[in-house]
């Protein structure tokens, strides 16, 4: 049993395995009170599509993005474009300077290039902990993972207990969608696309840690491109093994 639903998780997984994304999102919205559920988006195509579907069902749903402090200017401009498009608020979670400042003082602003441990520590302080604070009062969060994004995400379920966040429910309504299907959804809905996609990016994160990919490369190959042998993850969705060693 999940800690937040009365239904066995396996039963929910069977029920929603191939369900339309809006059906999954509607179930979350009807199942959990507004203050106990949240859409989390990094403002990539998947999260934007999910936020659009969720706003269509509950216009007051809580939608949150994390501003790490190192986002590309294009992402900040895109956030404003989406606010204008929907006429809705999008909450912004930020790192806690009491945690981040000592790290910067000790290691410098671009320490992530120096070692995997320092990169993961930066992700921990700028992304993971802000998300933890967002989810502290939630029973369920909706995110935009897709199986075809990378080998590491090949088995992403539509619903699962999130061991990283006290066993709350994590829901990925687009788990079985392709990148093209997500873009087509946004196009059909007249929703602007993040401008960096037009410049060869297939995954978009912090400015110093993301670049465009070459044809045929993995969707997430442009993330932390200088690293080898480590999952292209920040710790929010699956904690890379080395993170444990960073304290
Ligand atoms: Fe830090 Fe780069 Fe991770 Fe952003 S993606 S939090 S800049 S290491």
Coordinates of N, CA and C and ligand atoms in Angstrom, one line a residue:
X1 N 0.9 -1.2 0.0 CA 0.0 0.0 0.0 C 0.9 1.3 0.0
X2 N 0.5 2.3 -0.7 CA 1.2 3.5 -0.6 C 0.8 4.2 0.7
X3 N 1.7 5.1 1.2 CA 1.4 5.8 2.4 C 0.3 6.9 2.2
X4 N 0.0 7.2 1.0 CA -0.9 8.3 0.7 C -2.2 7.9 -0.1
X5 N -2.3 6.6 -0.4 CA -3.6 6.2 -1.1 C -4.0 4.9 -0.4
X6 N -5.3 4.6 -0.5 CA -5.9 3.4 0.0 C -5.7 2.3 -1.0
X7 N -5.4 2.6 -2.2 CA -5.3 1.6 -3.3 C -3.9 1.0 -3.3
X8 N -3.7 -0.3 -3.5 CA -2.4 -0.8 -3.7 C -1.7 -0.2 -4.9
X9 N -0.4 0.1 -4.7 CA 0.3 0.8 -5.8 C 0.3 0.0 -7.1
X10 N 0.4 -1.3 -7.0 CA 0.4 -2.2 -8.2 C -0.9 -2.1 -8.9
X11 N -2.0 -2.0 -8.2 CA -3.3 -1.8 -8.8 C -3.4 -0.5 -9.6
X12 N -2.9 0.6 -8.9 CA -2.9 1.9 -9.6 C -2.0 1.8 -10.9
X13 N -0.9 1.2 -10.8 CA 0.0 1.1 -11.9 C -0.6 0.4 -13.1
X14 N -1.3 -0.7 -12.8 CA -2.0 -1.4 -13.8 C -3.1 -0.6 -14.4
X15 N -3.9 0.1 -13.5 CA -5.0 0.9 -14.0 C -4.6 2.0 -14.9
X16 N -3.4 2.7 -14.6 CA -3.0 3.8 -15.4 C -1.9 3.6 -16.4
X17 N -1.5 2.3 -16.5 CA -0.3 2.0 -17.3 C -0.3 2.7 -18.7
X18 N -1.5 2.6 -19.4 CA -1.6 3.1 -20.7 C -2.7 4.2 -20.8
X19 N -3.0 4.8 -19.7 CA -4.1 5.7 -19.7 C -3.7 7.1 -20.3
X20 N -4.6 7.8 -20.9 CA -4.3 9.1 -21.4 C -3.8 10.0 -20.3
X21 N -2.9 10.9 -20.6 CA -2.3 11.7 -19.6 C -3.3 12.5 -18.8
X22 N -4.3 13.0 -19.5 CA -5.3 13.9 -18.8 C -6.1 13.0 -17.8
X23 N -6.3 11.7 -18.1 CA -7.0 10.9 -17.2 C -6.2 10.7 -15.9
X24 N -4.9 10.5 -16.0 CA -4.1 10.4 -14.9 C -4.1 11.6 -14.0
X25 N -3.9 12.8 -14.7 CA -3.9 14.1 -14.0 C -5.2 14.3 -13.3
X26 N -6.3 14.0 -14.0 CA -7.6 14.2 -13.4 C -7.8 13.4 -12.1
X27 N -7.3 12.2 -12.2 CA -7.4 11.3 -11.0 C -6.6 11.9 -9.8
X28 N -5.4 12.4 -10.1 CA -4.6 13.1 -9.0 C -5.4 14.2 -8.4
X29 N -5.9 15.1 -9.3 CA -6.6 16.3 -8.9 C -7.9 15.9 -8.0
X30 N -8.6 14.9 -8.4 CA -9.8 14.5 -7.7 C -9.4 13.7 -6.4
X31 N -8.3 13.0 -6.4 CA -7.9 12.1 -5.3 C -7.3 12.9 -4.2
X32 N -6.5 14.0 -4.5 CA -5.8 14.7 -3.4 C -6.3 16.1 -3.3
X33 N -6.4 16.6 -2.1 CA -6.8 18.0 -1.9 C -5.7 19.0 -2.5
X34 N -6.1 20.1 -2.9 CA -5.3 21.0 -3.6 C -3.9 21.3 -2.9
X35 N -4.0 21.4 -1.6 CA -2.8 21.8 -0.9 C -1.8 20.6 -0.7
X36 N -2.3 19.4 -1.1 CA -1.4 18.2 -0.9 C -0.9 17.7 -2.3
X37 N -1.1 18.4 -3.4 CA -0.6 17.9 -4.7 C 0.1 19.1 -5.4
X38 N 1.0 18.8 -6.2 CA 1.8 19.9 -6.9 C 2.3 19.4 -8.2
X39 N 2.3 20.2 -9.2 CA 3.0 20.0 -10.5 C 4.3 20.6 -10.4
X40 N 5.4 19.9 -10.7 CA 6.7 20.4 -10.7 C 7.3 20.4 -12.1
X41 N 7.7 21.5 -12.6 CA 8.1 21.6 -14.0 C 9.5 22.3 -14.1
X42 N 10.4 21.8 -14.9 CA 11.6 22.5 -15.2 C 11.4 23.4 -16.5
X43 N 10.2 23.6 -16.9 CA 9.9 24.4 -18.1 C 10.4 23.8 -19.4
X44 N 10.7 22.5 -19.4 CA 10.9 21.9 -20.6 C 9.5 21.5 -21.2
X45 N 9.5 20.9 -22.4 CA 8.3 20.6 -23.1 C 7.3 19.8 -22.3
X46 N 7.9 18.7 -21.6 CA 7.1 17.8 -20.9 C 6.3 18.5 -19.7
X47 N 7.1 19.2 -18.9 CA 6.4 19.9 -17.8 C 5.5 21.0 -18.2
X48 N 5.8 21.6 -19.3 CA 4.8 22.6 -19.8 C 3.5 22.0 -20.3
X49 N 3.6 20.8 -21.0 CA 2.4 20.1 -21.4 C 1.6 19.7 -20.2
X50 N 2.3 19.2 -19.2 CA 1.6 18.7 -18.0 C 0.9 19.9 -17.3
X51 N 1.6 21.0 -17.1 CA 1.0 22.1 -16.5 C -0.2 22.6 -17.3
X52 N -0.1 22.6 -18.6 CA -1.3 23.0 -19.4 C -2.5 22.1 -19.2
X53 N -2.2 20.8 -19.1 CA -3.3 19.8 -18.9 C -3.9 20.0 -17.5
X54 N -3.0 20.2 -16.5 CA -3.5 20.4 -15.1 C -4.3 21.7 -14.9
X55 N -3.8 22.8 -15.5 CA -4.5 24.0 -15.4 C -5.9 23.9 -16.1
X56 N -6.0 23.0 -17.1 CA -7.3 22.8 -17.8 C -8.3 22.1 -16.9
X57 N -7.8 21.4 -15.9 CA -8.7 20.6 -15.0 C -8.9 21.4 -13.7
X58 N -7.9 22.0 -13.2 CA -7.9 22.8 -12.0 C -7.1 24.1 -12.2
X59 N -7.8 25.1 -12.6 CA -7.1 26.4 -12.9 C -6.3 26.9 -11.7
X60 N -6.6 26.5 -10.5 CA -5.9 27.0 -9.3 C -4.8 26.0 -8.8
X61 N -4.5 25.0 -9.6 CA -3.5 24.0 -9.2 C -2.2 24.6 -8.9
X62 N -1.5 24.1 -8.0 CA -0.1 24.6 -7.7 C 0.9 24.1 -8.7
X63 N 1.5 25.0 -9.4 CA 2.6 24.7 -10.4 C 3.8 25.4 -9.9
X64 N 4.9 24.6 -9.8 CA 6.2 25.1 -9.2 C 7.3 24.8 -10.1
X65 N 8.2 25.8 -10.3 CA 9.5 25.5 -11.0 C 10.6 25.9 -10.0
X66 N 11.8 25.4 -10.3 CA 12.9 25.7 -9.4 C 13.9 26.6 -10.2
X67 N 14.1 27.8 -9.7 CA 15.1 28.7 -10.2 C 16.4 28.4 -9.5
X68 N 17.3 27.7 -10.1 CA 18.6 27.3 -9.4 C 19.5 28.5 -9.3
X69 N 19.2 29.6 -9.9 CA 20.1 30.7 -9.9 C 21.1 30.7 -11.1
X70 N 21.1 29.6 -11.8 CA 22.1 29.4 -13.0 C 21.3 29.1 -14.3
X71 N 20.0 29.4 -14.3 CA 19.2 29.1 -15.5 C 19.6 30.0 -16.6
X72 N 19.4 29.5 -17.9 CA 19.7 30.4 -19.0 C 18.6 31.5 -19.0
X73 N 19.0 32.7 -19.5 CA 18.1 33.8 -19.6 C 16.9 33.4 -20.4
X74 N 17.0 32.5 -21.4 CA 15.9 32.1 -22.2 C 14.8 31.4 -21.4
X75 N 15.3 30.6 -20.4 CA 14.3 29.9 -19.5 C 13.5 30.9 -18.7
X76 N 14.2 32.0 -18.2 CA 13.5 33.0 -17.4 C 12.5 33.7 -18.3
X77 N 12.9 34.0 -19.5 CA 11.9 34.7 -20.4 C 10.8 33.8 -20.8
X78 N 11.1 32.5 -20.9 CA 10.0 31.5 -21.2 C 9.0 31.4 -20.1
X79 N 9.5 31.4 -18.9 CA 8.6 31.4 -17.7 C 7.6 32.6 -17.8
X80 N 8.1 33.7 -18.1 CA 7.2 34.9 -18.2 C 6.2 34.7 -19.4
X81 N 6.7 34.1 -20.5 CA 5.8 33.9 -21.6 C 4.7 32.9 -21.2
X82 N 5.0 31.9 -20.5 CA 4.0 30.9 -20.0 C 3.0 31.6 -19.1
X83 N 3.5 32.4 -18.2 CA 2.6 33.1 -17.3 C 1.6 33.9 -18.1
X84 N 2.1 34.6 -19.1 CA 1.2 35.5 -19.9 C 0.3 34.6 -20.7
X85 N 0.8 33.5 -21.2 CA -0.1 32.6 -22.0 C -1.2 32.0 -21.2
X86 N -1.0 31.6 -20.0 CA -2.0 30.9 -19.2 C -2.8 32.0 -18.4
X87 N -2.1 33.1 -18.1 CA -2.7 34.0 -17.1 C -2.8 33.4 -15.7
X88 N -1.8 32.6 -15.4 CA -1.8 31.9 -14.1 C -0.4 32.1 -13.4
X89 N -0.5 31.9 -12.1 CA 0.7 32.1 -11.4 C 1.6 30.8 -11.5
X90 N 2.9 30.9 -11.5 CA 3.8 29.8 -11.4 C 4.7 30.1 -10.3
X91 N 4.7 29.2 -9.3 CA 5.5 29.4 -8.1 C 7.0 29.1 -8.4
X92 N 7.9 29.9 -7.8 CA 9.3 29.7 -8.1 C 10.0 29.4 -6.7
X93 N 10.6 28.2 -6.7 CA 11.4 27.8 -5.5 C 12.8 28.1 -5.8
X94 N 13.5 28.5 -4.8 CA 14.9 28.9 -4.9 C 15.8 28.2 -3.9
X95 N 17.1 28.2 -4.1 CA 18.0 27.6 -3.1 C 18.1 28.5 -1.9
X96 N 18.4 27.9 -0.8 CA 18.5 28.6 0.5 C 20.0 29.1 0.6
X97 N 20.1 30.5 0.6 CA 21.5 31.0 0.6 C 22.3 30.6 1.8
X98 N 21.6 30.2 2.9 CA 22.4 29.7 4.1 C 23.0 28.4 3.8
X99 N 22.5 27.6 2.9 CA 23.1 26.4 2.4 C 24.1 26.6 1.3
X100 N 23.7 27.5 0.4 CA 24.5 27.6 -0.9 C 25.8 28.5 -0.7
X101 N 25.6 29.6 0.1 CA 26.7 30.5 0.2 C 28.0 29.9 0.7
X102 N 28.0 29.0 1.8 CA 29.2 28.4 2.2 C 29.9 27.5 1.2
X103 N 29.0 26.9 0.4 CA 29.6 26.0 -0.7 C 30.3 26.9 -1.8
X104 N 29.7 28.0 -2.1 CA 30.3 28.9 -3.1 C 31.6 29.6 -2.5
X105 N 31.5 29.9 -1.3 CA 32.7 30.5 -0.7 C 33.9 29.5 -0.7
X106 N 33.6 28.3 -0.4 CA 34.6 27.3 -0.3 C 35.1 26.8 -1.7
X107 N 34.1 26.7 -2.7 CA 34.5 26.0 -3.9 C 34.4 26.9 -5.2
X108 N 33.8 28.1 -5.1 CA 33.7 28.9 -6.2 C 32.4 28.7 -7.0
X109 N 32.1 29.6 -7.9 CA 30.8 29.6 -8.6 C 30.7 28.4 -9.6
X110 N 31.8 28.0 -10.2 CA 31.8 26.9 -11.2 C 32.4 25.6 -10.8
X111 N 32.3 25.3 -9.5 CA 32.9 24.1 -9.0 C 32.5 22.8 -9.7
X112 N 31.3 22.9 -10.3 CA 30.7 21.6 -10.9 C 31.6 21.1 -12.0
X113 N 32.5 21.9 -12.6 CA 33.4 21.4 -13.6 C 34.6 20.6 -13.0
X114 N 34.8 20.8 -11.7 CA 36.0 20.2 -11.1 C 35.9 18.7 -10.7
X115 N 34.7 18.3 -10.4 CA 34.5 16.9 -10.0 C 33.1 16.5 -10.0
X116 N 32.8 15.3 -10.2 CA 31.4 14.8 -10.1 C 30.8 15.1 -8.8
X117 N 31.6 14.9 -7.7 CA 31.1 15.1 -6.4 C 30.7 16.6 -6.2
X118 N 31.5 17.5 -6.7 CA 31.1 18.9 -6.5 C 29.9 19.3 -7.4
X119 N 29.8 18.6 -8.6 CA 28.6 18.9 -9.4 C 27.4 18.4 -8.7
X120 N 27.4 17.2 -8.2 CA 26.3 16.7 -7.5 C 25.9 17.5 -6.2
X121 N 26.9 18.0 -5.6 CA 26.7 18.8 -4.4 C 25.9 20.1 -4.8
X122 N 26.4 20.7 -6.0 CA 25.7 21.9 -6.5 C 24.3 21.6 -6.8
X123 N 24.1 20.5 -7.5 CA 22.7 20.1 -7.8 C 21.9 19.9 -6.6
X124 N 22.5 19.3 -5.6 CA 21.8 19.0 -4.3 C 21.3 20.4 -3.7
X125 N 22.2 21.4 -3.7 CA 21.9 22.6 -3.0 C 21.0 23.5 -3.8
X126 N 21.1 23.4 -5.2 CA 20.3 24.3 -6.0 C 19.0 23.7 -6.5
X127 N 18.9 22.4 -6.5 CA 17.7 21.7 -7.1 C 17.0 20.8 -6.1
X128 N 17.8 19.9 -5.5 CA 17.2 18.8 -4.7 C 16.6 19.4 -3.5
X129 N 17.3 20.2 -2.8 CA 16.8 20.7 -1.5 C 15.6 21.7 -1.7
X130 N 15.7 22.6 -2.7 CA 14.5 23.4 -2.9 C 13.2 22.5 -3.2
X131 N 13.5 21.4 -4.0 CA 12.3 20.5 -4.3 C 11.8 19.9 -3.0
X132 N 12.8 19.4 -2.2 CA 12.4 18.8 -0.9 C 11.5 19.7 -0.1
X133 N 11.8 21.0 -0.1 CA 11.0 21.9 0.7 C 9.6 22.1 0.0
X134 N 9.6 22.1 -1.3 CA 8.3 22.1 -2.0 C 7.4 20.9 -1.6
X135 N 8.0 19.8 -1.6 CA 7.3 18.5 -1.4 C 7.0 18.2 0.0
X136 N 7.5 19.0 0.9 CA 7.4 18.6 2.4 C 6.0 18.4 2.8
X137 N 5.1 19.2 2.2 CA 3.7 19.1 2.7 C 2.8 18.5 1.7
X138 N 3.4 17.7 0.7 CA 2.6 17.1 -0.3 C 2.4 15.6 -0.1
X139 N 1.3 15.1 -0.7 CA 1.1 13.7 -0.8 C 1.4 13.1 -2.2
X140 N 1.4 14.1 -3.2 CA 1.6 13.6 -4.5 C 2.2 14.7 -5.4
X141 N 3.2 14.4 -6.2 CA 3.7 15.4 -7.2 C 3.6 14.8 -8.6
X142 N 3.4 15.7 -9.5 CA 3.4 15.3 -10.9 C 4.6 15.9 -11.6
X143 N 5.3 15.0 -12.3 CA 6.5 15.5 -13.1 C 6.5 14.9 -14.5
X144 N 7.5 15.3 -15.3 CA 7.4 15.0 -16.7 C 8.4 14.0 -17.2
X145 N 8.7 13.0 -16.4 CA 9.7 12.0 -16.9 C 9.1 11.2 -18.1
X146 N 9.9 10.9 -19.0 CA 9.5 10.0 -20.1 C 10.6 8.9 -20.2
X147 N 10.1 7.7 -20.6 CA 11.0 6.6 -20.7 C 12.1 6.8 -21.8
X148 N 11.7 7.4 -22.9 CA 12.7 7.5 -24.0 C 13.7 8.7 -23.9
X149 N 13.7 9.3 -22.7 CA 14.6 10.4 -22.5 C 16.1 9.9 -22.4
X150 N 16.2 8.7 -21.7 CA 17.5 8.2 -21.6 C 17.4 6.7 -21.1
X151 N 18.5 6.0 -21.2 CA 18.6 4.7 -20.7 C 18.2 4.6 -19.3
X152 N 18.7 5.6 -18.5 CA 18.4 5.6 -17.1 C 16.9 5.7 -16.7
X153 N 16.2 6.3 -17.7 CA 14.7 6.5 -17.4 C 13.8 5.5 -18.1
X154 N 14.5 4.4 -18.7 CA 13.7 3.5 -19.5 C 12.6 2.8 -18.9
X155 N 12.6 2.7 -17.5 CA 11.6 1.9 -16.8 C 10.7 2.9 -16.0
X156 N 10.7 4.1 -16.3 CA 9.9 5.1 -15.4 C 8.4 4.7 -15.5
X157 N 7.8 4.5 -14.3 CA 6.4 4.1 -14.2 C 5.5 5.4 -14.3
X158 N 4.3 5.2 -14.6 CA 3.3 6.3 -14.6 C 3.1 6.7 -13.1
X159 N 3.0 5.8 -12.2 CA 2.9 6.1 -10.8 C 3.9 5.3 -10.0
X160 N 4.4 5.9 -9.0 CA 5.3 5.1 -8.1 C 5.4 5.8 -6.7
X161 N 5.7 5.1 -5.7 CA 6.0 5.7 -4.4 C 7.4 6.3 -4.6
X162 N 7.6 7.5 -4.1 CA 8.8 8.2 -4.2 C 9.6 8.1 -2.9
X163 N 10.6 7.1 -3.0 CA 11.3 6.8 -1.8 C 12.2 8.0 -1.3
X164 N 12.5 8.9 -2.3 CA 13.3 10.1 -1.9 C 12.5 11.1 -1.1
X165 N 11.2 11.0 -1.2 CA 10.3 12.0 -0.6 C 9.3 11.4 0.3
X166 N 9.7 10.6 1.2 CA 8.9 10.0 2.3 C 7.7 9.1 1.7
X167 N 8.0 8.6 0.5 CA 7.0 7.6 0.0 C 5.7 8.3 -0.6
X168 N 5.8 9.6 -0.8 CA 4.6 10.2 -1.5 C 4.5 9.7 -2.9
X169 N 3.4 9.9 -3.5 CA 3.2 9.4 -4.9 C 3.8 10.3 -5.9
X170 N 4.6 9.8 -6.8 CA 5.2 10.5 -7.9 C 4.5 10.0 -9.2
X171 N 3.9 11.0 -9.9 CA 3.1 10.6 -11.1 C 3.8 11.2 -12.3
X172 N 4.0 10.4 -13.3 CA 4.6 10.8 -14.6 C 3.6 10.5 -15.8
X173 N 2.6 11.4 -16.0 CA 1.6 11.0 -17.0 C 2.1 10.9 -18.4
X174 N 3.3 11.4 -18.7 CA 3.8 11.3 -20.0 C 4.9 10.2 -20.2
X175 N 4.9 9.3 -19.2 CA 6.0 8.3 -19.2 C 6.1 7.6 -20.5
X176 N 5.0 7.3 -21.2 CA 5.1 6.5 -22.4 C 5.0 7.4 -23.7
X177 N 5.1 8.7 -23.5 CA 5.1 9.6 -24.7 C 6.5 9.7 -25.3
X178 N 6.5 10.0 -26.6 CA 7.8 10.4 -27.3 C 8.0 11.9 -27.2
X179 N 9.2 12.3 -27.5 CA 9.5 13.8 -27.6 C 8.6 14.4 -28.6
X180 N 8.4 13.8 -29.8 CA 7.6 14.3 -30.9 C 6.1 14.5 -30.4
X181 N 5.6 13.5 -29.7 CA 4.2 13.6 -29.2 C 4.1 14.8 -28.3
X182 N 5.1 15.1 -27.4 CA 5.0 16.2 -26.5 C 5.0 17.5 -27.3
X183 N 5.9 17.6 -28.2 CA 6.0 18.9 -29.0 C 4.7 19.1 -29.8
X184 N 4.1 18.0 -30.4 CA 2.9 18.1 -31.1 C 1.8 18.6 -30.3
X185 N 1.7 18.1 -29.0 CA 0.7 18.6 -28.1 C 0.8 20.1 -27.9
X186 N 2.0 20.6 -27.7 CA 2.2 22.0 -27.4 C 1.8 22.8 -28.7
X187 N 2.2 22.3 -29.8 CA 1.9 23.0 -31.1 C 0.4 23.1 -31.3
X188 N -0.2 21.9 -31.1 CA -1.7 21.9 -31.3 C -2.4 22.8 -30.3
X189 N -1.9 23.0 -29.1 CA -2.5 23.9 -28.1 C -2.1 25.3 -28.3
X190 N -1.2 25.6 -29.2 CA -0.7 27.0 -29.4 C 0.1 27.5 -28.3
X191 N 0.8 26.6 -27.6 CA 1.7 26.9 -26.5 C 3.1 27.1 -27.0
X192 N 3.7 28.2 -26.6 CA 5.1 28.5 -27.1 C 6.0 27.4 -26.5
X193 N 7.1 27.1 -27.3 CA 8.1 26.1 -27.0 C 9.3 26.8 -26.4
X194 N 10.0 26.2 -25.5 CA 11.2 26.8 -25.0 C 12.1 27.2 -26.2
X195 N 12.6 28.4 -26.3 CA 13.4 28.8 -27.5 C 14.7 28.0 -27.7
X196 N 15.2 27.4 -26.7 CA 16.5 26.6 -26.9 C 16.3 25.3 -27.7
X197 N 15.1 24.8 -27.8 CA 14.9 23.6 -28.6 C 15.2 23.9 -30.1
X198 N 14.9 25.2 -30.5 CA 15.2 25.5 -31.9 C 16.7 25.7 -32.2
X199 N 17.5 25.7 -31.1 CA 19.0 25.8 -31.3 C 19.7 24.4 -31.0
X200 N 18.9 23.3 -31.1 CA 19.5 22.0 -31.0 C 19.6 21.4 -29.6
X201 N 19.0 22.1 -28.6 CA 18.9 21.5 -27.3 C 17.7 20.4 -27.3
X202 N 18.0 19.3 -26.6 CA 16.9 18.3 -26.5 C 16.5 18.1 -25.0
X203 N 17.3 18.7 -24.1 CA 17.1 18.7 -22.7 C 17.7 20.0 -22.2
X204 N 17.0 20.7 -21.3 CA 17.4 22.0 -20.9 C 17.5 22.1 -19.4
X205 N 18.6 22.5 -18.9 CA 18.8 22.7 -17.5 C 19.6 24.0 -17.2
X206 N 20.5 24.0 -16.3 CA 21.3 25.2 -16.0 C 22.2 25.6 -17.2
X207 N 22.4 26.9 -17.4 CA 23.2 27.3 -18.5 C 24.6 26.8 -18.6
X208 N 25.4 26.7 -17.5 CA 26.7 26.2 -17.7 C 26.8 24.7 -17.8
X209 N 25.7 24.0 -17.6 CA 25.8 22.6 -17.6 C 25.0 21.9 -18.7
X210 N 24.5 22.7 -19.6 CA 23.7 22.2 -20.7 C 24.2 22.7 -22.1
X211 N 24.2 21.8 -23.0 CA 24.5 22.3 -24.4 C 23.6 21.5 -25.4
X212 N 23.6 22.0 -26.6 CA 22.9 21.3 -27.7 C 23.5 19.9 -27.9
X213 N 22.8 19.0 -28.5 CA 23.3 17.7 -28.8 C 23.5 17.6 -30.3
X214 N 24.3 16.5 -30.7 CA 24.5 16.2 -32.1 C 23.4 15.2 -32.5
X215 N 23.1 15.2 -33.8 CA 22.1 14.2 -34.3 C 22.5 12.8 -33.9
X216 N 21.5 12.0 -33.4 CA 21.7 10.7 -33.0 C 22.1 10.5 -31.5
X217 N 22.5 11.6 -30.9 CA 22.9 11.5 -29.5 C 21.6 11.3 -28.6
X218 N 21.9 10.7 -27.4 CA 20.8 10.6 -26.4 C 20.2 12.0 -26.1
X219 N 18.9 12.0 -25.8 CA 18.3 13.2 -25.5 C 18.9 14.0 -24.4
X220 N 19.5 13.3 -23.4 CA 20.1 14.0 -22.3 C 21.6 14.1 -22.4
X221 N 22.2 13.9 -23.6 CA 23.6 13.9 -23.7 C 24.2 15.3 -23.5
X222 N 23.4 16.3 -23.7 CA 23.9 17.7 -23.5 C 24.0 18.1 -22.1
X223 N 23.5 17.3 -21.2 CA 23.5 17.7 -19.7 C 24.9 17.2 -19.2
X224 N 25.6 18.0 -18.5 CA 26.9 17.7 -17.8 C 27.7 16.9 -18.8
X225 N 27.9 17.5 -20.0 CA 28.5 16.8 -21.1 C 29.9 16.3 -20.9
X226 N 30.6 17.0 -19.9 CA 32.0 16.7 -19.7 C 32.2 15.4 -18.8
X227 N 31.1 14.9 -18.2 CA 31.2 13.8 -17.3 C 31.0 12.5 -18.1
X228 N 31.6 11.4 -17.6 CA 31.4 10.1 -18.2 C 31.2 9.1 -17.0
X229 N 30.4 8.1 -17.3 CA 30.2 7.1 -16.3 C 29.3 7.4 -15.2
X230 N 28.6 8.5 -15.3 CA 27.6 8.9 -14.3 C 26.3 9.2 -14.9
X231 N 25.2 8.8 -14.3 CA 23.9 9.0 -14.8 C 23.7 10.5 -15.0
X232 N 23.0 10.9 -16.1 CA 22.7 12.3 -16.4 C 21.5 12.7 -15.6
X233 N 21.7 12.7 -14.3 CA 20.6 13.1 -13.3 C 21.2 14.0 -12.3
X234 N 20.3 14.8 -11.7 CA 20.8 15.8 -10.7 C 20.5 15.3 -9.3
X235 N 19.7 14.2 -9.2 CA 19.4 13.7 -7.9 C 17.9 13.8 -7.6
X236 N 17.2 14.6 -8.3 CA 15.8 14.8 -8.1 C 15.1 13.5 -8.6
X237 N 15.5 13.0 -9.7 CA 14.9 11.7 -10.2 C 15.9 10.6 -10.2
X238 N 16.0 10.0 -9.1 CA 17.0 8.9 -9.0 C 18.4 9.5 -8.6
X239 N 18.8 9.1 -7.5 CA 20.0 9.7 -6.9 C 21.3 8.9 -7.5
X240 N 22.1 9.6 -8.3 CA 23.3 8.9 -8.7 C 24.1 8.4 -7.5
X241 N 24.8 7.3 -7.7 CA 25.5 6.7 -6.6 C 26.5 7.6 -5.8
X242 N 27.2 8.4 -6.6 CA 28.2 9.2 -6.0 C 27.6 10.3 -5.0
X243 N 26.3 10.6 -5.2 CA 25.7 11.6 -4.4 C 25.9 11.3 -2.9
X244 N 25.8 10.0 -2.6 CA 25.9 9.6 -1.2 C 27.2 10.0 -0.6
X245 N 28.2 10.1 -1.4 CA 29.6 10.3 -0.9 C 29.8 11.8 -0.7
X246 N 28.9 12.7 -1.1 CA 29.1 14.1 -1.1 C 28.6 14.7 0.2
X247 N 28.0 14.0 1.0 CA 27.5 14.5 2.3 C 26.3 15.4 2.2
Ligands
LIG1 FE1 24.7 23.4 -10.4 FE2 25.0 22.7 -12.9 FE3 23.5 21.2 -11.2 FE4 22.7 23.6 -12.1 S1 23.0 21.8 -13.3 S2 22.6 22.9 -10.0 S3 24.7 24.8 -12.1 S4 25.7 21.5 -11.2

